[in-house]
Amino acid sequence: MPTSEAERAGYLAAPFAVVDPATGEPFDEAPDQQPDELDTAVDRAHRAWHGWRADPAARTAALREAADAVEAAGDDLARLLTREQGKPLAESYAEVARTAARLCYFADLAPRTRRIADGRPVRSEIRWRPLGPVAAIVPWNFPLQLAAAKFAPALAAGNTMVLKPSPFTPSATRLLGSVLATALPEDVLTVVTGREPLGARLASHPGIRHVTFTGSVPTGRAVAQAAAASLTRVTLELGGNDAAVLLDDIEVDRIADRLFWAAFRNCGQVCMAVKRVYAPARLHTEVVEALAQRAKTVAVGPGLDPDTRLGPVSNAPQLARIDHVTQQALADGARAAAGGHRLDRPGYFFAPTILTDVPPGSPVVTGEQFGPVLPVLPYRSLDEAVDAANSTGFGLGGSVWSTDPDRAEAVAERLECGTAWVNHHAELSLAQPFAGVKDSGVGVAGGPWGLYGNLRPFVVHRPQET
Ligand code: NAD
């Protein structure tokens, strides 16, 4: 089943290697498509758009069928995802399930036509129109579910899409593309794979009407600049540096597991993972010890091993970054209560790390480590903790933990971010909006907001009939 424009056009771009992070060895390859191939992909997406936008009922049926196809291919998708991304197989299955769930959710969502009555004898009706071909560019940490977070609302709204996965994780997305092709009309969703400048060219392509990007802040800025050339709408879901603020009444043992996994799930490679913990000075040592005990005993290994709870870091550059920020923190005076080093085994493994005595200006606190490394910082007053939590350029999420949820919620109100959690972290419903503030993003994804982000208002204004 052809999955890329190049394959459909009958020629294969030279491939690039896909590496298994559990071994560090190549195990697959994907076409290294060149920027000029995008012209044909976007052109075909334009032509497919006219049929796809015309029939909402057919769209709903096709998207539901697509969800069924994803579920039916769950075993193959999950194994391939673990192989190229590294996460434990159970997490890959959960990601496949979320991919199908997004298709089902948006299949049943339709925009509402609204009439405006302002007392004048005119009738003003707001209808919603799709935009055209949408470009989606996604990262390597959740290749399938983040792609679905783009294509499910965009296609449900009546757009077509050209989707580019990260060159670190093209394989499961290519398979997903061929699975979806069994349910969707030709060219409604095209997966393109390749290395830069493929993404840059896609973001600036004049035939694209909306660029929806998930990734790092610097690349997000580059995408916004590229899209500005043709004044294309952009949605940017960018990095985070979420703080967890623990109040002075917490019971450390009761929250330690939840807090640990809020930071270490997917090996810490989650935009809205807990990336800093602020603990009251009186409880700081107890918190560090509880988290360190879990970091030292969690089962680390290849994602395909059923005993593994924490897989490898997903790729070599990310491993090098994590090692660098950790060694820098240690050189600045931090102490590793657990881990603090790479593991001496093949693949991209880093020991789960809890850092204490970290200088507040250290890059592991001010930046986004995006890996299995967690600094725990003491605070003396709550104002100091809230100021510190709000002190970075990021504003994705944050959480407050307490035995008194109302008290925690009052503190959570003070966090400068898009989503604040009480006594847990990084839980999302498909029906809620997801939007970062400050450097963490532009635009809103999720729920009906995600659908409307892929539509434009079209207003019909006429005198009221008497
Ligand atoms: P990245 O910014 O390096 O890459 C993201 C995507 O952009 C990849 O597909 C990449 O190939 C492509 N790309 C690279 N250069 C480009 C350019 N000049 N123009 C267009 N596209 C280009 O990010 P990453 O390392 O793959 O992912 C990790 C980052 O993603 C973290 O910062 C994480 O917080 C963020 N993220 C955010 C969310 C969210 O919803 N806010 C979700 C997941 C990940």
Coordinates of C-alpha atoms and ligand atoms in Angstrom, one line a residue:
M1 CA 0.0 0.0 0.0
P2 CA 1.7 3.3 -1.0
T3 CA 1.9 5.7 1.9
S4 CA 3.8 8.6 0.5
E5 CA 3.4 10.9 -2.5
A6 CA 6.7 9.7 -4.0
E7 CA 5.6 6.0 -3.8
R8 CA 2.2 6.8 -5.4
A9 CA 4.0 8.7 -8.1
G10 CA 5.9 5.5 -8.8
Y11 CA 9.4 6.4 -7.6
L12 CA 11.1 6.0 -4.3
A13 CA 13.2 8.7 -2.8
A14 CA 16.5 7.5 -1.4
P15 CA 15.8 6.1 2.0
F16 CA 17.2 7.2 5.4
A17 CA 17.7 4.8 8.4
V18 CA 15.3 4.5 11.3
V19 CA 17.1 3.5 14.5
D20 CA 15.8 1.4 17.4
P21 CA 16.7 3.4 20.5
A22 CA 16.8 0.2 22.6
T23 CA 19.8 -1.0 20.6
G24 CA 21.1 2.1 18.8
E25 CA 21.0 0.0 15.6
P26 CA 19.0 0.8 12.4
F27 CA 16.1 -1.5 11.9
D28 CA 14.0 0.2 9.2
E29 CA 14.2 2.9 6.6
A30 CA 11.9 5.6 5.2
P31 CA 12.0 7.7 2.0
D32 CA 14.0 10.9 2.2
Q33 CA 11.6 12.9 0.2
Q34 CA 12.8 16.2 -1.2
P35 CA 11.1 19.6 -0.8
D36 CA 10.1 19.8 -4.5
E37 CA 8.0 16.6 -4.1
L38 CA 5.7 18.6 -1.9
D39 CA 4.2 20.5 -4.9
T40 CA 2.6 17.3 -6.1
A41 CA 1.4 16.3 -2.6
V42 CA -0.2 19.7 -1.9
D43 CA -1.7 19.8 -5.4
R44 CA -3.3 16.4 -4.9
A45 CA -4.5 17.4 -1.5
H46 CA -6.2 20.5 -3.1
R47 CA -8.0 18.3 -5.7
A48 CA -9.1 15.8 -3.0
W49 CA -10.4 18.7 -0.9
H50 CA -13.3 19.5 -3.2
G51 CA -14.9 16.0 -2.8
W52 CA -14.0 15.7 0.9
R53 CA -15.5 19.0 2.0
A54 CA -18.8 18.4 0.1
D55 CA -20.4 15.6 2.2
P56 CA -20.3 15.8 6.0
A57 CA -22.2 12.6 6.5
A58 CA -19.7 10.7 4.3
R59 CA -16.8 12.3 6.3
T60 CA -18.3 11.1 9.6
A61 CA -18.7 7.5 8.2
A62 CA -15.1 7.5 6.8
L63 CA -13.6 8.8 10.0
R64 CA -15.4 6.2 12.1
E65 CA -14.3 3.5 9.7
A66 CA -10.7 4.9 10.0
A67 CA -10.9 4.5 13.8
D68 CA -12.0 0.9 13.4
A69 CA -9.1 0.3 11.0
V70 CA -6.6 1.8 13.5
E71 CA -8.0 -0.5 16.2
A72 CA -7.8 -3.5 14.0
A73 CA -4.1 -2.7 13.2
G74 CA -3.3 -2.1 16.9
D75 CA -0.8 -4.9 17.4
D76 CA 1.3 -3.9 14.4
L77 CA 1.1 -0.2 15.1
A78 CA 2.0 -0.6 18.8
R79 CA 5.0 -2.9 18.1
L80 CA 6.4 -0.6 15.4
L81 CA 5.9 2.5 17.6
T82 CA 7.8 0.9 20.5
R83 CA 10.6 -0.2 18.1
E84 CA 11.3 3.2 16.7
Q85 CA 10.3 5.4 19.7
G86 CA 11.4 3.3 22.6
K87 CA 8.3 3.5 24.9
P88 CA 7.1 0.4 26.8
L89 CA 4.6 -1.6 24.7
A90 CA 1.7 -1.0 27.1
E91 CA 2.2 2.8 26.5
S92 CA 2.2 2.2 22.7
Y93 CA -1.0 0.3 22.9
A94 CA -2.5 3.3 24.9
E95 CA -1.2 5.7 22.2
V96 CA -2.9 3.6 19.5
A97 CA -6.1 3.6 21.5
R98 CA -5.9 7.4 21.9
T99 CA -5.4 7.7 18.1
A100 CA -8.6 5.8 17.4
A101 CA -10.4 7.7 20.2
R102 CA -9.5 11.1 18.6
L103 CA -10.9 9.9 15.3
C104 CA -14.2 8.8 16.9
Y105 CA -14.5 12.0 19.0
F106 CA -14.0 14.4 16.0
A107 CA -16.1 12.2 13.6
D108 CA -19.1 13.1 15.7
L109 CA -18.4 16.8 16.1
A110 CA -19.9 19.4 13.8
P111 CA -19.7 23.1 13.8
R112 CA -22.8 25.0 14.8
T113 CA -24.4 27.5 12.5
R114 CA -25.5 30.6 14.6
R115 CA -27.8 33.4 13.9
I116 CA -27.0 36.8 15.5
A117 CA -30.0 38.9 16.6
D118 CA -29.0 42.4 17.6
G119 CA -32.4 44.1 17.4
R120 CA -32.0 45.4 13.8
P121 CA -34.2 44.1 11.0
V122 CA -31.4 42.0 9.5
R123 CA -30.6 38.3 9.7
S124 CA -26.9 37.5 10.2
E125 CA -26.0 33.9 10.0
I126 CA -22.6 32.4 10.8
R127 CA -21.7 29.3 8.9
W128 CA -18.3 27.5 9.0
R129 CA -16.2 26.6 6.1
P130 CA -13.1 24.4 5.9
L131 CA -9.7 26.0 5.0
G132 CA -8.2 23.7 2.4
P133 CA -5.0 21.6 2.6
V134 CA -3.6 21.7 6.1
A135 CA 0.1 20.9 6.9
A136 CA 0.8 19.0 10.1
I137 CA 4.3 18.7 11.4
V138 CA 4.8 16.6 14.5
P139 CA 7.6 15.5 16.9
W140 CA 8.9 12.1 17.9
N141 CA 7.6 11.7 21.5
F142 CA 4.0 10.7 20.6
P143 CA 4.1 10.2 16.8
L144 CA 0.7 8.7 16.4
Q145 CA -1.5 10.4 18.9
L146 CA -0.1 13.9 18.1
A147 CA -0.6 13.2 14.4
A148 CA -4.2 12.2 15.3
A149 CA -4.6 15.4 17.3
K150 CA -3.9 17.2 14.0
F151 CA -5.7 15.1 11.4
A152 CA -8.8 14.2 13.3
P153 CA -10.1 17.7 13.8
A154 CA -8.7 19.0 10.4
L155 CA -10.3 16.2 8.4
A156 CA -13.6 16.3 10.4
A157 CA -13.8 20.0 9.6
G158 CA -13.6 19.1 5.8
N159 CA -9.9 19.9 5.1
T160 CA -7.3 17.6 3.6
M161 CA -3.9 17.1 5.1
V162 CA -0.2 16.6 4.3
L163 CA 1.4 15.1 7.4
K164 CA 5.1 15.1 8.2
P165 CA 6.4 13.0 11.1
S166 CA 9.8 13.5 12.7
P167 CA 12.6 11.8 10.8
F168 CA 13.3 10.0 14.1
T169 CA 9.9 8.3 14.0
P170 CA 8.6 7.9 10.5
S171 CA 7.8 4.2 10.5
A172 CA 4.6 3.9 12.6
T173 CA 3.2 7.0 11.0
R174 CA 3.8 5.6 7.5
L175 CA 2.0 2.4 8.6
L176 CA -0.8 4.5 10.1
G177 CA -1.1 6.4 6.8
S178 CA -1.6 3.1 4.9
V179 CA -4.1 1.9 7.5
L180 CA -6.1 5.2 7.2
A181 CA -5.9 5.0 3.4
T182 CA -8.2 1.9 3.6
A183 CA -11.0 4.1 5.0
L184 CA -10.3 7.6 3.5
P185 CA -10.6 8.7 -0.1
E186 CA -7.3 9.0 -2.0
D187 CA -5.1 12.0 -1.1
V188 CA -7.3 13.2 1.8
L189 CA -4.3 12.4 4.1
T190 CA -0.8 12.1 2.7
V191 CA 2.2 11.2 4.8
V192 CA 5.5 12.6 3.7
T193 CA 8.8 11.6 5.2
G194 CA 12.2 13.2 5.0
R195 CA 14.8 15.3 6.7
E196 CA 15.1 19.1 6.7
P197 CA 14.4 21.3 4.9
L198 CA 11.3 19.2 4.1
G199 CA 9.4 20.6 7.2
A200 CA 10.5 24.2 6.5
R201 CA 9.3 23.9 2.9
L202 CA 6.0 22.5 3.9
A203 CA 5.4 25.3 6.4
S204 CA 6.1 27.9 3.7
H205 CA 4.2 26.2 0.9
P206 CA 1.8 28.6 -0.8
G207 CA -0.8 25.9 -1.3
I208 CA -1.2 25.3 2.4
R209 CA -4.0 27.1 4.3
H210 CA -3.1 26.2 7.9
V211 CA 0.1 25.0 9.4
T212 CA -0.4 23.0 12.6
F213 CA 2.9 22.3 14.4
T214 CA 3.9 20.5 17.5
G215 CA 7.5 20.6 18.6
S216 CA 10.1 22.8 20.3
V217 CA 9.9 26.5 20.8
P218 CA 12.8 27.4 18.4
T219 CA 11.4 25.3 15.6
G220 CA 7.9 26.8 16.3
R221 CA 9.3 30.2 15.8
A222 CA 10.9 29.1 12.5
V223 CA 7.6 27.6 11.4
A224 CA 5.7 30.9 12.2
Q225 CA 8.3 32.8 10.2
A226 CA 8.0 30.4 7.3
A227 CA 4.2 30.6 7.3
A228 CA 4.3 34.4 7.5
A229 CA 5.5 34.4 3.9
S230 CA 2.1 33.4 2.6
L231 CA 0.2 34.7 5.7
T232 CA -1.0 31.2 6.5
R233 CA -2.8 30.5 9.8
V234 CA -0.5 28.8 12.3
T235 CA -1.3 26.7 15.4
L236 CA 1.8 26.0 17.5
E237 CA 1.9 23.5 20.4
L238 CA 5.3 24.0 21.9
G239 CA 7.5 23.0 24.8
G240 CA 6.7 23.1 28.5
N241 CA 8.6 23.3 31.8
D242 CA 5.7 22.4 34.1
A243 CA 6.2 22.9 37.8
A244 CA 4.6 20.7 40.5
V245 CA 4.1 22.8 43.7
L246 CA 3.7 20.6 46.8
L247 CA 1.9 22.3 49.7
D248 CA 3.0 21.8 53.3
D249 CA 0.2 19.4 54.2
I250 CA 1.0 16.7 51.6
E251 CA 1.4 13.1 52.6
V252 CA 4.5 12.2 50.7
D253 CA 4.0 8.5 50.5
R254 CA 0.4 8.9 49.2
I255 CA 1.5 11.1 46.2
A256 CA 5.0 9.9 45.4
D257 CA 3.9 7.3 42.8
R258 CA 1.6 9.7 41.0
L259 CA 4.2 12.5 41.1
F260 CA 7.0 10.1 39.9
W261 CA 5.0 8.9 36.9
A262 CA 3.9 12.5 36.1
A263 CA 7.5 13.2 35.5
F264 CA 8.9 9.9 34.1
R265 CA 6.2 8.5 31.8
N266 CA 7.5 8.1 28.3
C267 CA 10.9 8.5 29.8
G268 CA 10.1 12.2 30.7
Q269 CA 9.6 13.0 27.0
V270 CA 6.2 14.6 27.4
C271 CA 5.5 18.2 26.7
M272 CA 3.4 18.5 29.9
A273 CA 5.4 16.2 32.1
V274 CA 6.3 17.5 35.6
K275 CA 9.8 19.0 34.9
R276 CA 10.4 20.7 38.3
V277 CA 9.2 19.9 41.7
Y278 CA 8.9 22.7 44.4
A279 CA 8.7 21.1 47.9
P280 CA 8.3 22.9 51.2
A281 CA 11.8 23.1 52.9
R282 CA 10.5 21.0 55.8
L283 CA 9.5 18.1 53.5
H284 CA 12.2 18.5 50.9
T285 CA 14.4 15.6 52.0
E286 CA 11.4 13.3 52.4
V287 CA 10.2 14.1 48.9
V288 CA 13.7 13.7 47.4
E289 CA 14.1 10.3 49.1
A290 CA 10.6 9.0 48.0
L291 CA 11.3 10.0 44.4
A292 CA 14.9 8.7 44.4
Q293 CA 13.8 5.3 45.8
R294 CA 11.3 4.9 42.9
A295 CA 14.0 6.1 40.4
K296 CA 16.5 3.5 41.7
T297 CA 14.1 0.6 41.5
V298 CA 11.9 1.2 38.4
A299 CA 12.4 -1.4 35.7
V300 CA 14.4 0.2 32.9
G301 CA 14.8 -1.8 29.6
P302 CA 13.8 -2.2 26.0
G303 CA 10.1 -1.3 25.5
L304 CA 9.3 -4.7 24.0
D305 CA 10.3 -6.4 27.2
P306 CA 7.0 -6.9 29.2
D307 CA 8.7 -6.1 32.5
T308 CA 9.9 -2.7 31.3
R309 CA 8.3 0.4 32.9
L310 CA 10.8 2.9 31.5
G311 CA 12.3 2.6 28.1
P312 CA 15.4 4.3 26.5
V313 CA 15.6 7.9 25.5
S314 CA 14.2 8.2 22.0
N315 CA 17.2 9.2 20.0
A316 CA 20.9 10.0 20.2
P317 CA 20.7 13.8 20.0
Q318 CA 18.1 13.9 22.8
L319 CA 20.3 11.6 25.0
A320 CA 23.3 13.9 24.4
R321 CA 21.1 16.9 25.5
I322 CA 19.9 15.2 28.6
D323 CA 23.4 14.1 29.6
H324 CA 24.7 17.7 28.9
V325 CA 22.1 19.5 31.1
T326 CA 22.6 16.9 33.9
Q327 CA 26.4 17.1 33.9
Q328 CA 26.1 20.9 33.9
A329 CA 23.8 20.9 36.9
L330 CA 26.2 18.5 38.7
A331 CA 29.1 20.7 37.9
D332 CA 27.1 23.7 39.2
G333 CA 26.8 22.0 42.6
A334 CA 23.7 19.8 42.2
R335 CA 23.7 16.3 43.7
A336 CA 22.2 13.2 42.1
A337 CA 20.0 11.5 44.7
A338 CA 19.5 8.8 42.0
G339 CA 21.0 8.3 38.6
G340 CA 22.9 11.2 37.0
H341 CA 24.6 9.2 34.2
R342 CA 24.0 7.2 31.1
L343 CA 23.6 3.5 31.5
D344 CA 26.5 1.3 30.4
R345 CA 24.6 -0.8 27.9
P346 CA 23.8 -0.7 24.2
G347 CA 21.0 1.8 23.2
Y348 CA 20.1 5.2 24.5
F349 CA 19.5 4.5 28.1
F350 CA 19.9 7.2 30.9
A351 CA 19.5 6.3 34.5
P352 CA 16.3 7.8 36.0
T353 CA 17.7 10.8 37.8
I354 CA 16.5 12.9 40.8
L355 CA 18.6 16.0 41.4
T356 CA 18.7 18.0 44.6
D357 CA 20.7 21.1 45.7
V358 CA 20.2 22.4 42.1
P359 CA 21.0 26.1 41.6
P360 CA 17.7 27.8 40.5
G361 CA 19.4 29.3 37.5
S362 CA 20.6 25.9 36.2
P363 CA 19.4 25.0 32.7
V364 CA 17.8 21.8 34.1
V365 CA 15.4 24.2 36.0
T366 CA 15.0 27.1 33.6
G367 CA 14.9 25.0 30.3
E368 CA 13.1 21.9 29.1
Q369 CA 15.1 18.8 29.9
F370 CA 12.6 16.5 28.1
G371 CA 14.0 13.3 29.6
P372 CA 14.3 11.1 32.7
V373 CA 15.8 13.8 35.0
L374 CA 13.9 15.7 37.7
P375 CA 15.1 18.6 39.9
V376 CA 13.5 18.9 43.3
L377 CA 13.8 22.4 44.7
P378 CA 12.9 23.6 48.3
Y379 CA 10.9 26.7 49.0
R380 CA 10.2 28.7 52.2
S381 CA 7.1 30.7 51.4
L382 CA 4.2 29.8 49.0
D383 CA 4.7 33.2 47.2
E384 CA 8.3 32.2 46.6
A385 CA 7.1 28.8 45.1
V386 CA 4.5 30.4 42.9
D387 CA 6.9 33.0 41.6
A388 CA 9.5 30.3 40.9
A389 CA 6.9 28.2 39.1
N390 CA 5.9 31.2 36.9
S391 CA 9.5 32.4 36.4
T392 CA 10.3 30.6 33.0
G393 CA 9.3 31.6 29.5
F394 CA 7.1 28.5 29.3
G395 CA 3.4 28.3 30.2
L396 CA 2.0 24.9 29.2
G397 CA 0.8 23.3 32.4
G398 CA 1.4 23.1 36.2
S399 CA 0.0 21.4 39.2
V400 CA -0.5 21.9 42.9
W401 CA -0.6 19.0 45.4
S402 CA -2.3 19.1 48.8
T403 CA -4.6 17.0 51.1
D404 CA -7.0 20.0 50.8
P405 CA -8.0 20.2 47.2
D406 CA -9.7 23.6 47.6
R407 CA -6.6 25.1 49.0
A408 CA -4.6 23.5 46.2
E409 CA -7.0 24.9 43.6
A410 CA -6.7 28.4 45.0
V411 CA -2.9 28.2 44.5
A412 CA -3.4 26.6 41.0
E413 CA -5.4 29.6 40.0
R414 CA -2.2 31.6 40.3
L415 CA -0.1 29.5 37.8
E416 CA 0.5 31.2 34.5
C417 CA -0.2 28.3 32.2
G418 CA -2.9 26.8 30.0
T419 CA -3.9 23.8 32.2
A420 CA -3.5 23.6 35.9
W421 CA -4.1 20.3 37.7
V422 CA -4.9 19.5 41.3
N423 CA -3.3 16.4 42.8
H424 CA -2.4 14.9 39.5
H425 CA -0.8 16.1 36.3
A426 CA -1.0 15.8 32.5
E427 CA -4.4 14.3 32.4
L428 CA -6.5 15.5 29.5
S429 CA -10.0 15.0 28.2
L430 CA -10.6 15.0 24.4
A431 CA -13.4 17.5 25.0
Q432 CA -11.3 20.2 26.7
P433 CA -9.2 22.9 25.1
F434 CA -5.4 22.6 25.2
A435 CA -3.4 25.7 24.8
G436 CA -0.1 26.9 26.1
V437 CA 0.6 30.5 27.1
K438 CA 3.8 32.5 26.8
D439 CA 6.4 30.5 24.7
S440 CA 4.3 27.3 25.0
G441 CA 2.0 28.0 22.1
V442 CA -0.3 29.9 19.8
G443 CA -3.9 28.8 19.1
V444 CA -6.0 26.2 20.8
A445 CA -6.3 22.4 20.2
G446 CA -8.7 19.9 21.7
G447 CA -12.5 19.7 21.9
P448 CA -14.7 21.9 19.7
W449 CA -11.9 24.6 19.9
G450 CA -9.7 22.2 17.9
L451 CA -12.4 21.8 15.3
Y452 CA -13.0 25.6 14.9
G453 CA -9.2 26.1 14.7
N454 CA -9.5 24.3 11.3
L455 CA -12.5 26.3 10.1
R456 CA -13.2 29.9 9.0
P457 CA -16.4 31.8 9.7
F458 CA -18.5 32.6 6.6
V459 CA -21.3 35.1 7.3
V460 CA -24.5 35.6 5.3
H461 CA -26.1 38.9 6.1
R462 CA -29.5 39.9 4.7
P463 CA -32.6 42.0 5.6
Q464 CA -35.1 40.3 7.8
E465 CA -38.1 39.0 5.9
T466 CA -41.3 40.6 7.1
Ligands
NAD1 P1 11.5 19.7 17.0 O1 11.0 21.1 17.1 O2 12.9 19.5 16.9 O3 10.8 19.0 15.7 C1 9.4 18.9 15.6 C2 9.1 18.7 14.1 O4 9.5 19.8 13.3 C3 9.8 17.5 13.5 O5 8.9 16.8 12.6 C4 11.0 18.1 12.8 O6 11.4 17.3 11.7 C5 10.3 19.3 12.2 N1 11.2 20.4 11.9 C6 12.5 20.6 12.3 N2 13.0 21.8 11.8 C7 12.0 22.4 11.1 C8 11.8 23.6 10.4 N3 12.9 24.5 10.3 N4 10.7 23.9 9.8 C9 9.6 23.0 10.0 N5 9.7 21.8 10.6 C10 10.9 21.5 11.2 O7 10.8 19.0 18.3 P2 11.1 17.5 18.7 O8 12.5 17.4 19.3 O9 10.8 16.6 17.7 O10 10.0 17.3 19.9 C11 10.2 17.7 21.2 C12 9.5 19.1 21.5 O11 8.2 19.0 21.2 C13 9.6 19.4 23.0 O12 9.9 20.8 23.1 C14 8.2 19.2 23.5 O13 7.8 19.9 24.6 C15 7.4 19.6 22.2 N6 6.1 19.0 22.3 C16 5.0 19.9 22.5 C17 3.7 19.3 22.7 C18 2.5 20.2 22.9 O14 1.4 19.8 22.7 N7 2.7 21.5 23.4 C19 3.5 18.0 22.5 C20 4.6 17.1 22.3 C21 5.9 17.7 22.2

